[in-house]
JSON list of C-alpha atoms in Angstrom, two decimals:
[
{"chain": "A", "resi": 1, "resn": "UNK", "atom": "CA", "xyz": [0.11, -0.21, -0.07]},
{"chain": "A", "resi": 2, "resn": "UNK", "atom": "CA", "xyz": [1.40, 3.44, -1.15]},
{"chain": "A", "resi": 3, "resn": "UNK", "atom": "CA", "xyz": [-0.06, 5.79, 0.85]},
{"chain": "A", "resi": 4, "resn": "UNK", "atom": "CA", "xyz": [1.09, 9.97, -0.08]},
{"chain": "A", "resi": 5, "resn": "UNK", "atom": "CA", "xyz": [-0.66, 12.78, 1.80]},
{"chain": "A", "resi": 6, "resn": "UNK", "atom": "CA", "xyz": [-1.67, 15.77, -1.08]},
{"chain": "A", "resi": 7, "resn": "UNK", "atom": "CA", "xyz": [-1.54, 19.43, 0.06]},
{"chain": "A", "resi": 8, "resn": "UNK", "atom": "CA", "xyz": [-2.34, 22.03, -2.07]},
{"chain": "A", "resi": 9, "resn": "UNK", "atom": "CA", "xyz": [-2.49, 25.99, -0.77]},
{"chain": "A", "resi": 10, "resn": "UNK", "atom": "CA", "xyz": [-0.60, 28.31, -3.40]},
{"chain": "A", "resi": 11, "resn": "UNK", "atom": "CA", "xyz": [-4.17, 29.87, -4.09]},
{"chain": "A", "resi": 12, "resn": "UNK", "atom": "CA", "xyz": [-7.43, 30.75, -1.66]},
{"chain": "A", "resi": 13, "resn": "UNK", "atom": "CA", "xyz": [-7.85, 26.53, -1.80]},
{"chain": "A", "resi": 14, "resn": "UNK", "atom": "CA", "xyz": [-6.67, 24.96, 1.22]},
{"chain": "A", "resi": 15, "resn": "UNK", "atom": "CA", "xyz": [-6.58, 21.93, 0.09]},
{"chain": "A", "resi": 16, "resn": "UNK", "atom": "CA", "xyz": [-6.06, 18.37, 1.41]},
{"chain": "A", "resi": 17, "resn": "UNK", "atom": "CA", "xyz": [-5.66, 15.08, -0.40]},
{"chain": "A", "resi": 18, "resn": "UNK", "atom": "CA", "xyz": [-4.81, 11.56, 0.70]},
{"chain": "A", "resi": 19, "resn": "UNK", "atom": "CA", "xyz": [-4.86, 8.51, -1.76]},
{"chain": "A", "resi": 20, "resn": "UNK", "atom": "CA", "xyz": [-4.20, 4.97, -1.45]},
{"chain": "A", "resi": 21, "resn": "UNK", "atom": "CA", "xyz": [-2.30, 3.52, -5.10]},
{"chain": "A", "resi": 22, "resn": "UNK", "atom": "CA", "xyz": [-2.61, 6.99, -6.45]},
{"chain": "A", "resi": 23, "resn": "UNK", "atom": "CA", "xyz": [-7.28, 7.25, -5.82]},
{"chain": "A", "resi": 24, "resn": "UNK", "atom": "CA", "xyz": [-8.62, 9.62, -3.42]},
{"chain": "A", "resi": 25, "resn": "UNK", "atom": "CA", "xyz": [-9.36, 7.98, -0.75]},
{"chain": "A", "resi": 26, "resn": "UNK", "atom": "CA", "xyz": [-10.62, 11.61, 1.41]},
{"chain": "A", "resi": 27, "resn": "UNK", "atom": "CA", "xyz": [-10.83, 14.90, 0.59]},
{"chain": "A", "resi": 28, "resn": "UNK", "atom": "CA", "xyz": [-10.73, 17.99, 2.76]},
{"chain": "A", "resi": 29, "resn": "UNK", "atom": "CA", "xyz": [-10.64, 21.56, 1.69]},
{"chain": "A", "resi": 30, "resn": "UNK", "atom": "CA", "xyz": [-11.41, 25.33, 1.67]},
{"chain": "A", "resi": 31, "resn": "UNK", "atom": "CA", "xyz": [-11.56, 28.22, -0.20]},
{"chain": "A", "resi": 32, "resn": "UNK", "atom": "CA", "xyz": [-12.91, 31.66, 2.08]},
{"chain": "A", "resi": 33, "resn": "UNK", "atom": "CA", "xyz": [-12.08, 34.91, 0.40]},
{"chain": "A", "resi": 34, "resn": "UNK", "atom": "CA", "xyz": [-9.20, 35.13, 2.80]},
{"chain": "A", "resi": 35, "resn": "UNK", "atom": "CA", "xyz": [-6.22, 32.64, 3.77]},
{"chain": "A", "resi": 36, "resn": "UNK", "atom": "CA", "xyz": [-7.74, 30.40, 6.05]},
{"chain": "A", "resi": 37, "resn": "UNK", "atom": "CA", "xyz": [-4.35, 28.15, 5.41]},
{"chain": "A", "resi": 38, "resn": "UNK", "atom": "CA", "xyz": [-2.44, 28.97, 8.70]},
{"chain": "A", "resi": 39, "resn": "UNK", "atom": "CA", "xyz": [-6.25, 28.06, 10.35]},
{"chain": "A", "resi": 40, "resn": "UNK", "atom": "CA", "xyz": [-7.36, 25.15, 8.57]},
{"chain": "A", "resi": 41, "resn": "UNK", "atom": "CA", "xyz": [-4.36, 22.92, 6.70]},
{"chain": "A", "resi": 42, "resn": "UNK", "atom": "CA", "xyz": [-3.15, 21.10, 10.18]},
{"chain": "A", "resi": 43, "resn": "UNK", "atom": "CA", "xyz": [-6.74, 20.27, 11.24]},
{"chain": "A", "resi": 44, "resn": "UNK", "atom": "CA", "xyz": [-7.14, 19.58, 7.47]},
{"chain": "A", "resi": 45, "resn": "UNK", "atom": "CA", "xyz": [-4.50, 17.12, 8.27]},
{"chain": "A", "resi": 46, "resn": "UNK", "atom": "CA", "xyz": [-5.45, 15.32, 10.57]},
{"chain": "A", "resi": 47, "resn": "UNK", "atom": "CA", "xyz": [-9.47, 14.83, 9.14]},
{"chain": "A", "resi": 48, "resn": "UNK", "atom": "CA", "xyz": [-8.08, 13.07, 6.18]},
{"chain": "A", "resi": 49, "resn": "UNK", "atom": "CA", "xyz": [-5.94, 10.66, 7.65]},
{"chain": "A", "resi": 50, "resn": "UNK", "atom": "CA", "xyz": [-7.91, 9.40, 10.45]},
{"chain": "A", "resi": 51, "resn": "UNK", "atom": "CA", "xyz": [-10.78, 9.64, 8.03]},
{"chain": "A", "resi": 52, "resn": "UNK", "atom": "CA", "xyz": [-8.85, 7.81, 5.53]},
{"chain": "A", "resi": 53, "resn": "UNK", "atom": "CA", "xyz": [-8.45, 5.44, 8.51]},
{"chain": "A", "resi": 54, "resn": "UNK", "atom": "CA", "xyz": [-4.65, 5.14, 9.03]},
{"chain": "A", "resi": 55, "resn": "UNK", "atom": "CA", "xyz": [-1.62, 6.77, 10.84]},
{"chain": "A", "resi": 56, "resn": "UNK", "atom": "CA", "xyz": [0.78, 9.26, 9.54]},
{"chain": "A", "resi": 57, "resn": "UNK", "atom": "CA", "xyz": [3.41, 6.22, 11.28]},
{"chain": "A", "resi": 58, "resn": "UNK", "atom": "CA", "xyz": [1.88, 4.61, 7.54]},
{"chain": "A", "resi": 59, "resn": "UNK", "atom": "CA", "xyz": [1.89, 7.77, 4.62]},
{"chain": "A", "resi": 60, "resn": "UNK", "atom": "CA", "xyz": [4.94, 7.07, 1.83]},
{"chain": "A", "resi": 61, "resn": "UNK", "atom": "CA", "xyz": [5.34, 9.96, 1.39]},
{"chain": "A", "resi": 62, "resn": "UNK", "atom": "CA", "xyz": [3.87, 13.82, 1.00]},
{"chain": "A", "resi": 63, "resn": "UNK", "atom": "CA", "xyz": [3.55, 15.95, -1.86]},
{"chain": "A", "resi": 64, "resn": "UNK", "atom": "CA", "xyz": [2.85, 19.91, -1.89]},
{"chain": "A", "resi": 65, "resn": "UNK", "atom": "CA", "xyz": [1.92, 22.29, -4.60]},
{"chain": "A", "resi": 66, "resn": "UNK", "atom": "CA", "xyz": [5.23, 23.64, -5.55]},
{"chain": "A", "resi": 67, "resn": "UNK", "atom": "CA", "xyz": [4.15, 26.87, -7.45]},
{"chain": "A", "resi": 68, "resn": "UNK", "atom": "CA", "xyz": [3.93, 28.97, -8.87]},
{"chain": "A", "resi": 69, "resn": "UNK", "atom": "CA", "xyz": [1.29, 31.19, -6.14]},
{"chain": "A", "resi": 70, "resn": "UNK", "atom": "CA", "xyz": [1.03, 33.25, -3.38]},
{"chain": "A", "resi": 71, "resn": "UNK", "atom": "CA", "xyz": [4.11, 33.89, -1.67]},
{"chain": "A", "resi": 72, "resn": "UNK", "atom": "CA", "xyz": [2.19, 33.19, 1.91]},
{"chain": "A", "resi": 73, "resn": "UNK", "atom": "CA", "xyz": [-0.07, 30.40, 0.58]},
{"chain": "A", "resi": 74, "resn": "UNK", "atom": "CA", "xyz": [2.92, 28.30, -0.63]},
{"chain": "A", "resi": 75, "resn": "UNK", "atom": "CA", "xyz": [5.23, 28.78, 2.43]},
{"chain": "A", "resi": 76, "resn": "UNK", "atom": "CA", "xyz": [2.26, 27.30, 4.67]},
{"chain": "A", "resi": 77, "resn": "UNK", "atom": "CA", "xyz": [1.96, 24.04, 2.78]},
{"chain": "A", "resi": 78, "resn": "UNK", "atom": "CA", "xyz": [5.71, 23.77, 1.92]},
{"chain": "A", "resi": 79, "resn": "UNK", "atom": "CA", "xyz": [6.52, 24.23, 5.74]},
{"chain": "A", "resi": 80, "resn": "UNK", "atom": "CA", "xyz": [3.98, 21.66, 6.70]},
{"chain": "A", "resi": 81, "resn": "UNK", "atom": "CA", "xyz": [5.37, 18.80, 4.23]},
{"chain": "A", "resi": 82, "resn": "UNK", "atom": "CA", "xyz": [8.89, 19.98, 4.83]},
{"chain": "A", "resi": 83, "resn": "UNK", "atom": "CA", "xyz": [7.95, 19.06, 9.01]},
{"chain": "A", "resi": 84, "resn": "UNK", "atom": "CA", "xyz": [6.30, 15.57, 8.16]},
{"chain": "A", "resi": 85, "resn": "UNK", "atom": "CA", "xyz": [8.50, 14.40, 5.94]},
{"chain": "A", "resi": 86, "resn": "UNK", "atom": "CA", "xyz": [11.34, 15.46, 8.44]},
{"chain": "A", "resi": 87, "resn": "UNK", "atom": "CA", "xyz": [9.71, 13.79, 11.50]},
{"chain": "A", "resi": 88, "resn": "UNK", "atom": "CA", "xyz": [8.54, 10.65, 9.69]},
{"chain": "A", "resi": 89, "resn": "UNK", "atom": "CA", "xyz": [11.62, 9.77, 7.77]},
{"chain": "A", "resi": 90, "resn": "UNK", "atom": "CA", "xyz": [9.37, 9.53, 4.25]},
{"chain": "A", "resi": 91, "resn": "UNK", "atom": "CA", "xyz": [9.79, 11.81, 0.51]},
{"chain": "A", "resi": 92, "resn": "UNK", "atom": "CA", "xyz": [9.02, 14.30, -0.84]},
{"chain": "A", "resi": 93, "resn": "UNK", "atom": "CA", "xyz": [7.40, 14.86, -3.20]},
{"chain": "A", "resi": 94, "resn": "UNK", "atom": "CA", "xyz": [6.32, 18.80, -6.00]},
{"chain": "A", "resi": 95, "resn": "UNK", "atom": "CA", "xyz": [3.85, 19.46, -7.91]},
{"chain": "A", "resi": 96, "resn": "UNK", "atom": "CA", "xyz": [3.49, 21.76, -10.69]},
{"chain": "A", "resi": 97, "resn": "UNK", "atom": "CA", "xyz": [-0.04, 23.76, -9.94]},
{"chain": "A", "resi": 98, "resn": "UNK", "atom": "CA", "xyz": [-0.19, 25.00, -13.32]},
{"chain": "A", "resi": 99, "resn": "UNK", "atom": "CA", "xyz": [-1.34, 21.11, -14.16]},
{"chain": "A", "resi": 100, "resn": "UNK", "atom": "CA", "xyz": [-3.26, 20.47, -10.99]},
{"chain": "A", "resi": 101, "resn": "UNK", "atom": "CA", "xyz": [-5.58, 23.55, -12.66]},
{"chain": "A", "resi": 102, "resn": "UNK", "atom": "CA", "xyz": [-4.78, 22.13, -16.42]},
{"chain": "A", "resi": 103, "resn": "UNK", "atom": "CA", "xyz": [-6.47, 18.00, -14.75]},
{"chain": "A", "resi": 104, "resn": "UNK", "atom": "CA", "xyz": [-9.49, 19.71, -14.32]},
{"chain": "A", "resi": 105, "resn": "UNK", "atom": "CA", "xyz": [-10.22, 20.72, -17.49]},
{"chain": "A", "resi": 106, "resn": "UNK", "atom": "CA", "xyz": [-11.82, 17.50, -19.94]},
{"chain": "A", "resi": 107, "resn": "UNK", "atom": "CA", "xyz": [-11.41, 18.16, -23.78]},
{"chain": "A", "resi": 108, "resn": "UNK", "atom": "CA", "xyz": [-11.29, 16.02, -26.02]},
{"chain": "A", "resi": 109, "resn": "UNK", "atom": "CA", "xyz": [-9.35, 18.88, -28.68]},
{"chain": "A", "resi": 110, "resn": "UNK", "atom": "CA", "xyz": [-7.54, 22.26, -28.59]},
{"chain": "A", "resi": 111, "resn": "UNK", "atom": "CA", "xyz": [-4.73, 23.30, -26.29]},
{"chain": "A", "resi": 112, "resn": "UNK", "atom": "CA", "xyz": [-5.52, 23.75, -21.46]},
{"chain": "A", "resi": 113, "resn": "UNK", "atom": "CA", "xyz": [-4.18, 27.46, -20.80]},
{"chain": "A", "resi": 114, "resn": "UNK", "atom": "CA", "xyz": [-4.57, 27.95, -16.72]},
{"chain": "A", "resi": 115, "resn": "UNK", "atom": "CA", "xyz": [-3.81, 31.18, -14.86]},
{"chain": "A", "resi": 116, "resn": "UNK", "atom": "CA", "xyz": [-3.28, 32.48, -11.12]},
{"chain": "A", "resi": 117, "resn": "UNK", "atom": "CA", "xyz": [-3.90, 35.77, -10.69]},
{"chain": "A", "resi": 118, "resn": "UNK", "atom": "CA", "xyz": [-0.94, 37.37, -10.13]},
{"chain": "A", "resi": 119, "resn": "UNK", "atom": "CA", "xyz": [-2.79, 41.17, -8.88]},
{"chain": "A", "resi": 120, "resn": "UNK", "atom": "CA", "xyz": [-3.97, 43.62, -11.69]},
{"chain": "A", "resi": 121, "resn": "UNK", "atom": "CA", "xyz": [-3.85, 42.27, -15.45]},
{"chain": "A", "resi": 122, "resn": "UNK", "atom": "CA", "xyz": [-0.96, 39.68, -14.56]},
{"chain": "A", "resi": 123, "resn": "UNK", "atom": "CA", "xyz": [-0.84, 35.78, -14.53]},
{"chain": "A", "resi": 124, "resn": "UNK", "atom": "CA", "xyz": [0.96, 33.52, -14.23]},
{"chain": "A", "resi": 125, "resn": "UNK", "atom": "CA", "xyz": [0.13, 30.52, -17.02]},
{"chain": "A", "resi": 126, "resn": "UNK", "atom": "CA", "xyz": [1.19, 28.12, -18.78]},
{"chain": "A", "resi": 127, "resn": "UNK", "atom": "CA", "xyz": [0.06, 25.95, -22.17]},
{"chain": "A", "resi": 128, "resn": "UNK", "atom": "CA", "xyz": [-0.50, 21.83, -21.96]},
{"chain": "A", "resi": 129, "resn": "UNK", "atom": "CA", "xyz": [-2.18, 20.14, -24.70]},
{"chain": "A", "resi": 130, "resn": "UNK", "atom": "CA", "xyz": [-5.80, 18.20, -24.25]},
{"chain": "A", "resi": 131, "resn": "UNK", "atom": "CA", "xyz": [-3.35, 15.29, -22.55]},
{"chain": "A", "resi": 132, "resn": "UNK", "atom": "CA", "xyz": [-1.95, 16.90, -20.39]},
{"chain": "A", "resi": 133, "resn": "UNK", "atom": "CA", "xyz": [1.29, 17.80, -22.01]},
{"chain": "A", "resi": 134, "resn": "UNK", "atom": "CA", "xyz": [3.41, 20.72, -21.51]},
{"chain": "A", "resi": 135, "resn": "UNK", "atom": "CA", "xyz": [3.75, 23.45, -24.63]},
{"chain": "A", "resi": 136, "resn": "UNK", "atom": "CA", "xyz": [4.76, 26.53, -22.89]},
{"chain": "A", "resi": 137, "resn": "UNK", "atom": "CA", "xyz": [6.82, 27.04, -19.93]},
{"chain": "A", "resi": 138, "resn": "UNK", "atom": "CA", "xyz": [5.71, 28.97, -17.16]},
{"chain": "A", "resi": 139, "resn": "UNK", "atom": "CA", "xyz": [5.84, 32.27, -16.46]},
{"chain": "A", "resi": 140, "resn": "UNK", "atom": "CA", "xyz": [3.96, 35.27, -15.16]},
{"chain": "A", "resi": 141, "resn": "UNK", "atom": "CA", "xyz": [2.60, 37.46, -18.38]},
{"chain": "A", "resi": 142, "resn": "UNK", "atom": "CA", "xyz": [0.36, 40.34, -18.65]},
{"chain": "A", "resi": 143, "resn": "UNK", "atom": "CA", "xyz": [-2.96, 39.60, -20.40]},
{"chain": "A", "resi": 144, "resn": "UNK", "atom": "CA", "xyz": [-3.73, 41.51, -23.57]},
{"chain": "A", "resi": 145, "resn": "UNK", "atom": "CA", "xyz": [-5.58, 40.81, -26.59]},
{"chain": "A", "resi": 146, "resn": "UNK", "atom": "CA", "xyz": [-2.35, 39.79, -28.19]},
{"chain": "A", "resi": 147, "resn": "UNK", "atom": "CA", "xyz": [-2.21, 37.32, -25.67]},
{"chain": "A", "resi": 148, "resn": "UNK", "atom": "CA", "xyz": [-1.96, 33.64, -27.07]},
{"chain": "A", "resi": 149, "resn": "UNK", "atom": "CA", "xyz": [-1.69, 35.14, -30.74]},
{"chain": "A", "resi": 150, "resn": "UNK", "atom": "CA", "xyz": [0.37, 32.39, -31.80]},
{"chain": "A", "resi": 151, "resn": "UNK", "atom": "CA", "xyz": [-1.99, 29.21, -30.34]},
{"chain": "A", "resi": 152, "resn": "UNK", "atom": "CA", "xyz": [-4.45, 28.06, -33.49]},
{"chain": "A", "resi": 153, "resn": "UNK", "atom": "CA", "xyz": [-7.86, 26.24, -33.24]},
{"chain": "A", "resi": 154, "resn": "UNK", "atom": "CA", "xyz": [-9.94, 26.76, -29.60]},
{"chain": "A", "resi": 155, "resn": "UNK", "atom": "CA", "xyz": [-8.24, 27.98, -26.20]},
{"chain": "A", "resi": 156, "resn": "UNK", "atom": "CA", "xyz": [-9.41, 26.49, -22.61]},
{"chain": "A", "resi": 157, "resn": "UNK", "atom": "CA", "xyz": [-8.64, 28.80, -19.98]},
{"chain": "A", "resi": 158, "resn": "UNK", "atom": "CA", "xyz": [-9.08, 28.22, -15.88]},
{"chain": "A", "resi": 159, "resn": "UNK", "atom": "CA", "xyz": [-8.52, 29.11, -12.57]},
{"chain": "A", "resi": 160, "resn": "UNK", "atom": "CA", "xyz": [-8.91, 32.08, -11.12]},
{"chain": "A", "resi": 161, "resn": "UNK", "atom": "CA", "xyz": [-6.44, 34.75, -13.12]},
{"chain": "A", "resi": 162, "resn": "UNK", "atom": "CA", "xyz": [-9.22, 33.28, -16.23]},
{"chain": "A", "resi": 163, "resn": "UNK", "atom": "CA", "xyz": [-11.41, 35.91, -15.96]},
{"chain": "A", "resi": 164, "resn": "UNK", "atom": "CA", "xyz": [-9.11, 38.09, -17.24]},
{"chain": "A", "resi": 165, "resn": "UNK", "atom": "CA", "xyz": [-9.29, 36.87, -20.46]},
{"chain": "A", "resi": 166, "resn": "UNK", "atom": "CA", "xyz": [-12.72, 37.43, -21.40]},
{"chain": "A", "resi": 167, "resn": "UNK", "atom": "CA", "xyz": [-13.91, 40.41, -22.99]},
{"chain": "A", "resi": 168, "resn": "UNK", "atom": "CA", "xyz": [-9.93, 41.22, -24.16]},
{"chain": "A", "resi": 169, "resn": "UNK", "atom": "CA", "xyz": [-9.18, 37.79, -25.44]},
{"chain": "A", "resi": 170, "resn": "UNK", "atom": "CA", "xyz": [-11.35, 37.54, -29.18]},
{"chain": "A", "resi": 171, "resn": "UNK", "atom": "CA", "xyz": [-14.83, 35.83, -28.74]},
{"chain": "A", "resi": 172, "resn": "UNK", "atom": "CA", "xyz": [-14.94, 32.37, -30.29]},
{"chain": "A", "resi": 173, "resn": "UNK", "atom": "CA", "xyz": [-11.05, 31.57, -29.38]},
{"chain": "A", "resi": 174, "resn": "UNK", "atom": "CA", "xyz": [-11.58, 31.02, -25.60]},
{"chain": "A", "resi": 175, "resn": "UNK", "atom": "CA", "xyz": [-13.85, 28.70, -24.08]},
{"chain": "A", "resi": 176, "resn": "UNK", "atom": "CA", "xyz": [-14.05, 29.64, -20.27]},
{"chain": "A", "resi": 177, "resn": "UNK", "atom": "CA", "xyz": [-14.37, 26.74, -17.69]},
{"chain": "A", "resi": 178, "resn": "UNK", "atom": "CA", "xyz": [-15.01, 28.73, -15.07]},
{"chain": "A", "resi": 179, "resn": "UNK", "atom": "CA", "xyz": [-16.54, 25.43, -12.95]},
{"chain": "A", "resi": 180, "resn": "UNK", "atom": "CA", "xyz": [-12.42, 24.65, -12.50]},
{"chain": "A", "resi": 181, "resn": "UNK", "atom": "CA", "xyz": [-11.05, 28.03, -10.61]},
{"chain": "A", "resi": 182, "resn": "UNK", "atom": "CA", "xyz": [-8.95, 27.19, -7.65]},
{"chain": "A", "resi": 183, "resn": "UNK", "atom": "CA", "xyz": [-6.23, 23.55, -8.04]},
{"chain": "A", "resi": 184, "resn": "UNK", "atom": "CA", "xyz": [-6.78, 20.79, -5.68]},
{"chain": "A", "resi": 185, "resn": "UNK", "atom": "CA", "xyz": [-5.23, 18.15, -3.55]},
{"chain": "A", "resi": 186, "resn": "UNK", "atom": "CA", "xyz": [-8.19, 15.55, -5.35]},
{"chain": "A", "resi": 187, "resn": "UNK", "atom": "CA", "xyz": [-5.72, 16.03, -8.36]},
{"chain": "A", "resi": 188, "resn": "UNK", "atom": "CA", "xyz": [-2.86, 15.94, -7.07]},
{"chain": "A", "resi": 189, "resn": "UNK", "atom": "CA", "xyz": [-3.45, 11.70, -6.31]},
{"chain": "A", "resi": 190, "resn": "UNK", "atom": "CA", "xyz": [-2.30, 10.74, -9.30]},
{"chain": "A", "resi": 191, "resn": "UNK", "atom": "CA", "xyz": [0.53, 12.50, -10.15]},
{"chain": "A", "resi": 192, "resn": "UNK", "atom": "CA", "xyz": [2.16, 11.96, -6.78]},
{"chain": "A", "resi": 193, "resn": "UNK", "atom": "CA", "xyz": [1.97, 8.63, -6.96]},
{"chain": "A", "resi": 194, "resn": "UNK", "atom": "CA", "xyz": [3.65, 8.47, -10.57]},
{"chain": "A", "resi": 195, "resn": "UNK", "atom": "CA", "xyz": [6.55, 10.96, -9.61]},
{"chain": "A", "resi": 196, "resn": "UNK", "atom": "CA", "xyz": [6.65, 8.32, -5.88]},
{"chain": "A", "resi": 197, "resn": "UNK", "atom": "CA", "xyz": [6.94, 5.20, -8.10]},
{"chain": "A", "resi": 198, "resn": "UNK", "atom": "CA", "xyz": [10.17, 6.30, -10.22]},
{"chain": "A", "resi": 199, "resn": "UNK", "atom": "CA", "xyz": [11.09, 8.42, -6.96]},
{"chain": "A", "resi": 200, "resn": "UNK", "atom": "CA", "xyz": [10.68, 11.51, -8.86]},
{"chain": "A", "resi": 201, "resn": "UNK", "atom": "CA", "xyz": [11.01, 13.06, -4.88]},
{"chain": "A", "resi": 202, "resn": "UNK", "atom": "CA", "xyz": [12.91, 17.09, -3.99]},
{"chain": "A", "resi": 203, "resn": "UNK", "atom": "CA", "xyz": [15.92, 17.44, -1.21]},
{"chain": "A", "resi": 204, "resn": "UNK", "atom": "CA", "xyz": [13.80, 17.83, 1.65]},
{"chain": "A", "resi": 205, "resn": "UNK", "atom": "CA", "xyz": [16.37, 20.17, 3.27]},
{"chain": "A", "resi": 206, "resn": "UNK", "atom": "CA", "xyz": [16.49, 22.43, -0.01]},
{"chain": "A", "resi": 207, "resn": "UNK", "atom": "CA", "xyz": [13.36, 22.54, -1.54]},
{"chain": "A", "resi": 208, "resn": "UNK", "atom": "CA", "xyz": [11.60, 25.49, -2.54]},
{"chain": "A", "resi": 209, "resn": "UNK", "atom": "CA", "xyz": [8.55, 26.52, -3.68]},
{"chain": "A", "resi": 210, "resn": "UNK", "atom": "CA", "xyz": [8.56, 27.76, -6.97]},
{"chain": "A", "resi": 211, "resn": "UNK", "atom": "CA", "xyz": [7.76, 31.28, -6.34]},
{"chain": "A", "resi": 212, "resn": "UNK", "atom": "CA", "xyz": [8.14, 33.02, -10.64]},
{"chain": "A", "resi": 213, "resn": "UNK", "atom": "CA", "xyz": [8.30, 36.53, -8.92]},
{"chain": "A", "resi": 214, "resn": "UNK", "atom": "CA", "xyz": [9.63, 38.19, -5.80]},
{"chain": "A", "resi": 215, "resn": "UNK", "atom": "CA", "xyz": [7.47, 38.91, -2.70]},
{"chain": "A", "resi": 216, "resn": "UNK", "atom": "CA", "xyz": [6.51, 42.71, -2.70]},
{"chain": "A", "resi": 217, "resn": "UNK", "atom": "CA", "xyz": [5.67, 43.51, 1.36]},
{"chain": "A", "resi": 218, "resn": "UNK", "atom": "CA", "xyz": [3.41, 46.80, 1.59]},
{"chain": "A", "resi": 219, "resn": "UNK", "atom": "CA", "xyz": [4.50, 49.48, 2.09]},
{"chain": "A", "resi": 220, "resn": "UNK", "atom": "CA", "xyz": [4.19, 51.20, 5.59]},
{"chain": "A", "resi": 221, "resn": "UNK", "atom": "CA", "xyz": [1.76, 53.69, 6.19]},
{"chain": "A", "resi": 222, "resn": "UNK", "atom": "CA", "xyz": [2.84, 56.54, 7.64]},
{"chain": "A", "resi": 223, "resn": "UNK", "atom": "CA", "xyz": [2.86, 57.24, 11.10]}
]
């Protein structure tokens, strides 16, 4: 039995799943207006493991969504994952956040572009074909009417940054999958299991989230 705890905190969705041999058994998630990761994450981990009917010591690995996404959210998720791996002596697996959004979209043709909100008109993006093969590297880009104009055929967009494309990109070229707003740990299960089977893991001591952009703190108010 391969039991993997999957942690996804890159966006507003605080999401945890426990999978057995690549199949999601328990999923706990909450996507509120604010970021509730610090309050929810460890509770969700305890509940998900308990409801699966196993103990933390039964886990074979921990998988974490590596970004891009919220700086604070990623730090919380990666810190929790590292702590568990250290304590249990098990490997850490990193999963691309944008691929999780892409895999929530099922289409027969065209390309899938997941977008994570990066404030203003900017989004973190990548391009996948309908079999989830990556066609373009992850990058932060400002969405304009010229975005993705080199891509032929239908473009399927999803994620909390996808709304920025509506009314900007040419009508008829995009299909907005508005039901797919955030990445979910439910879609991590098969990916983390596949990585576990080939020992595709990361160094627990040195792994850092894929922030893509430097963290910029808010300016202090004059007092």
